[in-house]
Amino acid sequence: MSRSADLPGTMTCVEIGEPGGPDALKPAERALPRPQEGEVLIRVAAAGVNRPDVLQRKGNYPPPPGASDLPGLEIAGEIVALGEGVGEEMLGQPVCALVSGGGYAEYCTAPVGQCLSVPEGVSMEEAAALPETLFTVWHNVFERGYAAQGERLLVHGGTSGIGTMAIKLAKLFGITVYVTCGSDEKCEAAEKVGADAAINYKSSDFVEEIKRLTDGNGVNVVLDMVGGDYVPRNIQCLAEDGRHVSIAFQRGMSAEISIVQIMQRRLVLTGSTLRARDTGFKTLLADEIANNVWPFVEEGKLRAEIDKVFPLKEAAAAHAHMEAGDHIGKIILKT
């Protein structure tokens, strides 16, 4: 293993004690993780906070086999040690990375194939806000949903990290974006981010609004993180040959749908989870993003929407802020 000379033996991290509320997150000291073959050790400057972290804290989303038990799925920082098979040129490189766990710490390992170089002019907080949402949106909207220039996309949770990234990325590729939000203030914020229209689902029927906004034609793709009774309503919003992509199920894992509608209108229902996919798949996904999306980051045309930055040791406060539901964009931890 190649490494920088000044690495400490221990690090500060944030553990989940007993599953529960935000105060289940406790600062702790641990030994530095050791990069395995094909991995790098990153001195973490910033880490993103995501809904799966909240689910894990509550005991509802255990890490996949072999992953760290610490929460945290995206990080940014400097590579300070290399596992076997990683080129020496990677040492000292500023990167952001998608990881399967361990991000709430001063040091974290990552497969080298899941790292993306941080361009000049991009802060570590900005870089840490990119991987989880970018990998998720690229794979689900573009690879599974086949969204293309000139099409129309509906995204629920328009001011979430996923929602704001979906707006920005889709607009860069010439897609019309409609979103739903829970207040007029959030609708206004989503439109400032770039949504063509934002629908307050508490005061309007989003199905009827989509029909109105699209002159009855519907949308080509729905990115759904709500599930439950939203699924049949989403299907009503789809155009012929439309694609429905599920990435979460906040309102339930089951839905009753009309198979006849699927057949007659040639609809596609798909979805995915990212965390448990293997390194080979995530490496291919990182390559796709490096080729198709990263130039927008390098040119300053794509930045994550950041709501608030908390110190690492205040991870509990960051989770409480996320669960309050008032944030616009990403919540970040800074070491």
Coordinates of C-alpha atoms in Angstrom, one line a residue:
M1 CA 0.0 0.0 0.0
S2 CA 1.3 3.5 -1.0
R3 CA 0.4 6.2 1.4
S4 CA 1.2 9.8 2.5
A5 CA 3.7 10.0 5.4
D6 CA 1.6 12.0 7.8
L7 CA -1.5 9.8 8.3
P8 CA -2.7 9.4 11.9
G9 CA -3.6 6.1 13.4
T10 CA -7.1 7.0 14.3
M11 CA -9.9 9.3 13.0
T12 CA -13.1 10.9 14.2
C13 CA -16.3 9.5 12.7
V14 CA -20.0 9.4 13.4
E15 CA -21.5 6.1 14.4
I16 CA -25.1 4.9 14.7
G17 CA -25.6 3.7 18.3
E18 CA -29.0 2.1 18.7
P19 CA -31.4 2.7 15.8
G20 CA -33.6 5.8 16.4
G21 CA -33.9 9.5 16.0
P22 CA -31.1 11.9 15.0
D23 CA -29.5 11.7 18.4
A24 CA -28.7 8.1 17.6
L25 CA -25.7 9.6 15.7
K26 CA -22.7 9.8 18.0
P27 CA -19.1 11.1 17.3
A28 CA -16.5 8.3 17.9
E29 CA -12.9 7.4 17.4
R30 CA -11.9 4.6 15.1
A31 CA -8.8 3.2 13.4
L32 CA -8.2 4.4 9.8
P33 CA -9.7 2.1 7.2
R34 CA -7.2 0.3 5.0
P35 CA -7.7 0.4 1.2
Q36 CA -8.0 -3.0 -0.4
E37 CA -7.0 -4.0 -3.9
G38 CA -8.4 -1.4 -6.4
E39 CA -9.3 1.0 -3.6
V40 CA -8.0 4.4 -2.4
L41 CA -8.1 6.0 1.0
I42 CA -9.6 9.5 0.9
R43 CA -9.0 12.2 3.6
V44 CA -12.6 13.4 3.7
A45 CA -13.1 17.2 3.4
A46 CA -16.9 17.0 3.0
A47 CA -19.7 14.3 2.9
G48 CA -23.2 14.5 1.6
V49 CA -26.3 13.7 3.7
N50 CA -28.9 11.5 2.0
R51 CA -32.3 9.9 2.7
P52 CA -30.7 6.4 2.8
D53 CA -28.6 7.6 5.7
V54 CA -31.7 8.5 7.6
L55 CA -33.2 5.1 6.8
Q56 CA -30.0 3.4 8.0
R57 CA -30.0 5.4 11.2
K58 CA -33.6 4.2 11.9
G59 CA -32.5 0.6 11.4
N60 CA -34.4 0.2 8.1
Y61 CA -31.6 0.2 5.5
P62 CA -28.6 -2.0 6.6
P63 CA -25.3 -1.6 4.7
P64 CA -24.6 -4.2 2.0
P65 CA -22.2 -7.1 2.9
G66 CA -18.6 -5.8 3.2
A67 CA -19.5 -2.2 3.5
S68 CA -18.7 0.1 6.4
D69 CA -21.4 0.3 9.1
L70 CA -20.9 4.1 9.2
P71 CA -23.4 6.1 7.3
G72 CA -22.4 8.3 4.3
L73 CA -22.7 7.5 0.6
E74 CA -20.7 10.3 -1.0
I75 CA -17.5 12.1 -0.1
A76 CA -15.0 14.6 -1.5
G77 CA -11.4 15.0 -0.4
E78 CA -7.8 14.1 -1.2
I79 CA -6.5 10.6 -1.9
V80 CA -3.8 9.8 0.7
A81 CA -3.3 6.1 0.3
L82 CA -3.5 3.5 -2.4
G83 CA -4.5 -0.2 -2.4
E84 CA -2.8 -2.7 -4.6
G85 CA -3.3 -2.2 -8.3
V86 CA -3.9 1.6 -8.1
G87 CA -1.6 3.8 -10.1
E88 CA 0.8 6.0 -8.1
E89 CA -0.4 9.0 -10.0
M90 CA -3.6 8.9 -8.0
L91 CA -1.9 9.8 -4.7
G92 CA -2.7 13.4 -3.8
Q93 CA -5.5 13.8 -6.3
P94 CA -8.7 15.7 -5.2
V95 CA -11.7 13.6 -5.9
C96 CA -15.3 13.0 -5.1
A97 CA -16.6 9.5 -4.8
L98 CA -19.7 7.3 -4.5
V99 CA -19.3 4.9 -1.6
S100 CA -21.4 2.1 0.0
G101 CA -20.9 3.5 3.5
G102 CA -18.3 5.1 5.7
G103 CA -18.6 8.7 4.5
Y104 CA -19.4 10.2 8.0
A105 CA -15.7 10.1 8.9
E106 CA -12.4 12.0 8.5
Y107 CA -11.1 9.1 6.2
C108 CA -13.0 6.7 4.0
T109 CA -12.0 4.1 1.4
A110 CA -13.5 4.1 -2.1
P111 CA -13.1 1.9 -5.2
V112 CA -10.9 3.9 -7.6
G113 CA -13.3 3.4 -10.4
Q114 CA -16.0 5.2 -8.4
C115 CA -13.9 8.4 -8.0
L116 CA -14.3 11.5 -10.2
S117 CA -11.6 14.3 -10.3
V118 CA -12.7 17.6 -8.7
P119 CA -12.2 20.3 -11.2
E120 CA -10.6 23.6 -10.4
G121 CA -13.1 26.1 -9.1
V122 CA -15.3 23.5 -7.5
S123 CA -15.2 23.5 -3.7
M124 CA -15.1 20.3 -1.7
E125 CA -18.6 20.9 -0.3
E126 CA -19.9 21.3 -3.9
A127 CA -18.0 18.2 -5.0
A128 CA -19.4 16.1 -2.1
A129 CA -22.9 17.1 -3.1
L130 CA -22.6 15.5 -6.5
P131 CA -22.0 11.7 -6.6
E132 CA -25.1 10.2 -5.0
T133 CA -27.6 12.4 -6.8
L134 CA -25.7 12.5 -10.0
F135 CA -25.3 8.7 -10.2
T136 CA -28.9 8.2 -9.3
V137 CA -30.4 10.7 -11.7
W138 CA -28.1 9.8 -14.6
H139 CA -28.9 6.1 -14.3
N140 CA -32.6 6.3 -13.6
V141 CA -33.7 9.2 -15.8
F142 CA -31.3 8.7 -18.7
E143 CA -30.3 5.0 -18.7
R144 CA -33.5 3.4 -17.4
G145 CA -35.9 6.1 -18.4
Y146 CA -34.3 6.8 -21.8
A147 CA -35.1 10.5 -21.4
A148 CA -34.1 12.4 -24.5
Q149 CA -34.0 15.9 -25.9
G150 CA -37.4 17.4 -26.5
E151 CA -39.2 15.1 -24.0
R152 CA -41.0 15.9 -20.8
L153 CA -40.1 14.7 -17.3
L154 CA -42.1 14.8 -14.1
V155 CA -40.1 14.6 -10.8
H156 CA -41.6 14.4 -7.4
G157 CA -39.8 16.1 -4.5
G158 CA -38.6 18.9 -6.7
T159 CA -36.6 20.7 -4.0
S160 CA -34.8 17.6 -2.7
G161 CA -31.2 16.8 -3.6
I162 CA -32.4 14.3 -6.2
G163 CA -35.1 16.7 -7.4
T164 CA -32.8 19.7 -7.9
M165 CA -30.2 17.6 -9.6
A166 CA -32.8 16.1 -11.9
I167 CA -34.0 19.6 -12.8
K168 CA -30.5 20.8 -13.6
L169 CA -29.3 17.8 -15.5
A170 CA -32.5 17.4 -17.6
K171 CA -32.4 21.0 -18.6
L172 CA -28.8 20.7 -19.8
F173 CA -30.1 17.9 -22.1
G174 CA -33.0 19.9 -23.5
I175 CA -35.8 18.2 -21.5
T176 CA -38.9 20.0 -20.2
V177 CA -39.1 19.4 -16.4
Y178 CA -42.2 19.5 -14.2
V179 CA -41.9 19.0 -10.5
T180 CA -44.2 18.6 -7.4
C181 CA -43.4 20.4 -4.1
G182 CA -45.2 20.7 -0.8
S183 CA -45.6 24.5 -0.6
D184 CA -45.7 27.6 -2.8
E185 CA -42.3 28.7 -1.4
K186 CA -40.8 25.4 -2.5
C187 CA -42.5 25.6 -5.9
E188 CA -40.9 29.1 -6.4
A189 CA -37.5 27.7 -5.3
A190 CA -37.8 24.8 -7.8
E191 CA -38.6 27.2 -10.6
K192 CA -35.6 29.3 -9.7
V193 CA -33.4 26.1 -9.9
G194 CA -34.8 25.7 -13.5
A195 CA -38.0 23.7 -13.4
D196 CA -40.4 24.7 -16.2
A197 CA -43.3 24.4 -13.8
A198 CA -43.7 23.4 -10.2
I199 CA -47.0 22.0 -8.8
N200 CA -48.0 22.4 -5.2
Y201 CA -49.4 18.9 -4.5
K202 CA -51.2 20.1 -1.4
S203 CA -53.3 22.7 -3.2
S204 CA -53.5 21.1 -6.7
D205 CA -54.1 17.7 -8.3
F206 CA -50.8 17.1 -10.0
V207 CA -52.5 14.7 -12.5
E208 CA -54.8 17.4 -13.7
E209 CA -52.0 20.0 -13.7
I210 CA -49.8 17.8 -15.9
K211 CA -52.7 17.3 -18.3
R212 CA -53.1 21.1 -18.5
L213 CA -49.4 21.8 -18.8
T214 CA -48.9 19.3 -21.6
D215 CA -52.1 20.0 -23.5
G216 CA -53.3 16.5 -22.5
N217 CA -50.3 14.8 -24.0
G218 CA -48.7 13.8 -20.7
V219 CA -45.0 13.3 -19.8
N220 CA -42.6 10.8 -21.3
V221 CA -40.8 10.0 -18.0
V222 CA -41.8 10.0 -14.3
L223 CA -39.0 9.9 -11.7
D224 CA -40.9 8.7 -8.5
M225 CA -39.6 8.6 -5.0
V226 CA -43.0 8.5 -3.4
G227 CA -44.5 5.1 -4.4
G228 CA -47.7 3.8 -2.9
D229 CA -50.9 5.5 -4.2
Y230 CA -48.8 7.9 -6.3
V231 CA -47.9 5.1 -8.8
P232 CA -51.4 4.8 -10.4
R233 CA -51.6 8.6 -10.5
N234 CA -48.2 8.8 -12.1
I235 CA -49.3 6.4 -14.8
Q236 CA -52.2 8.7 -15.6
C237 CA -49.6 11.4 -16.2
L238 CA -47.6 9.3 -18.7
A239 CA -47.8 9.8 -22.5
E240 CA -48.0 6.8 -24.7
D241 CA -44.8 4.8 -24.6
G242 CA -44.0 6.5 -21.3
R243 CA -41.6 5.3 -18.7
H244 CA -42.1 5.2 -14.9
V245 CA -39.0 4.9 -12.8
S246 CA -39.2 4.2 -9.1
I247 CA -36.3 5.0 -6.8
A248 CA -38.0 5.1 -3.4
F249 CA -41.4 4.5 -1.7
Q250 CA -42.1 7.0 1.0
R251 CA -45.8 6.3 0.8
G252 CA -45.6 2.6 0.7
M253 CA -44.1 -0.4 -1.2
S254 CA -47.4 -1.6 -2.8
A255 CA -49.6 0.0 -5.5
E256 CA -52.7 -1.1 -7.4
I257 CA -52.3 -0.4 -11.1
S258 CA -54.3 -1.1 -14.3
I259 CA -52.5 -3.7 -16.5
V260 CA -54.7 -2.8 -19.4
Q261 CA -53.3 0.8 -19.3
I262 CA -49.8 -0.7 -19.4
M263 CA -50.6 -2.8 -22.4
Q264 CA -52.7 -0.4 -24.4
R265 CA -50.4 2.6 -23.9
R266 CA -47.2 0.5 -24.1
L267 CA -45.9 1.9 -20.8
V268 CA -42.7 0.8 -19.1
L269 CA -42.4 0.4 -15.3
T270 CA -38.9 0.1 -14.0
G271 CA -36.8 1.2 -11.0
S272 CA -33.5 0.6 -9.3
T273 CA -31.5 0.8 -6.1
L274 CA -27.8 1.8 -6.4
R275 CA -26.1 1.1 -3.1
A276 CA -26.1 -2.7 -3.4
R277 CA -24.9 -2.8 -7.0
D278 CA -21.3 -4.1 -7.5
T279 CA -18.2 -2.1 -8.1
G280 CA -18.1 -3.1 -11.8
F281 CA -21.5 -1.6 -12.5
K282 CA -20.7 1.6 -10.5
T283 CA -17.4 2.0 -12.3
L284 CA -19.2 1.8 -15.7
L285 CA -21.7 4.3 -14.4
A286 CA -18.9 6.6 -13.3
D287 CA -17.3 6.4 -16.8
E288 CA -20.6 7.3 -18.4
I289 CA -20.9 10.3 -16.1
A290 CA -17.3 11.3 -16.7
N291 CA -17.9 11.3 -20.5
N292 CA -21.4 12.8 -20.7
V293 CA -21.9 15.0 -17.6
W294 CA -18.5 15.9 -16.1
P295 CA -17.7 18.4 -18.9
F296 CA -20.7 20.4 -17.7
V297 CA -19.2 20.4 -14.2
E298 CA -15.7 21.4 -15.5
E299 CA -17.3 24.3 -17.5
G300 CA -19.2 25.6 -14.5
K301 CA -22.6 24.8 -16.1
L302 CA -23.6 22.2 -13.5
R303 CA -23.4 22.6 -9.7
A304 CA -25.3 20.9 -6.9
E305 CA -27.9 23.0 -5.1
I306 CA -26.5 23.2 -1.5
D307 CA -28.9 24.1 1.4
K308 CA -26.7 24.0 4.5
V309 CA -23.3 22.8 5.7
F310 CA -22.8 21.3 9.2
P311 CA -19.7 20.2 11.0
L312 CA -19.2 16.5 11.0
K313 CA -19.7 16.2 14.7
E314 CA -23.1 17.9 14.2
A315 CA -24.4 15.1 12.0
A316 CA -27.4 14.7 14.3
A317 CA -28.4 18.3 13.7
A318 CA -28.0 17.7 9.9
H319 CA -30.4 14.8 10.1
A320 CA -32.9 16.7 12.1
H321 CA -32.7 19.5 9.4
M322 CA -33.4 16.9 6.7
E323 CA -36.3 15.4 8.5
A324 CA -37.9 18.8 9.1
G325 CA -38.3 18.9 5.3
D326 CA -37.6 22.6 4.7
H327 CA -34.3 22.2 2.9
I328 CA -33.8 23.2 -0.7
G329 CA -31.1 20.9 -2.2
K330 CA -28.3 19.1 -0.5
I331 CA -27.2 19.0 3.2
I332 CA -23.4 18.6 3.7
L333 CA -21.1 17.6 6.5
K334 CA -17.7 19.3 6.7
T335 CA -14.8 17.7 8.5

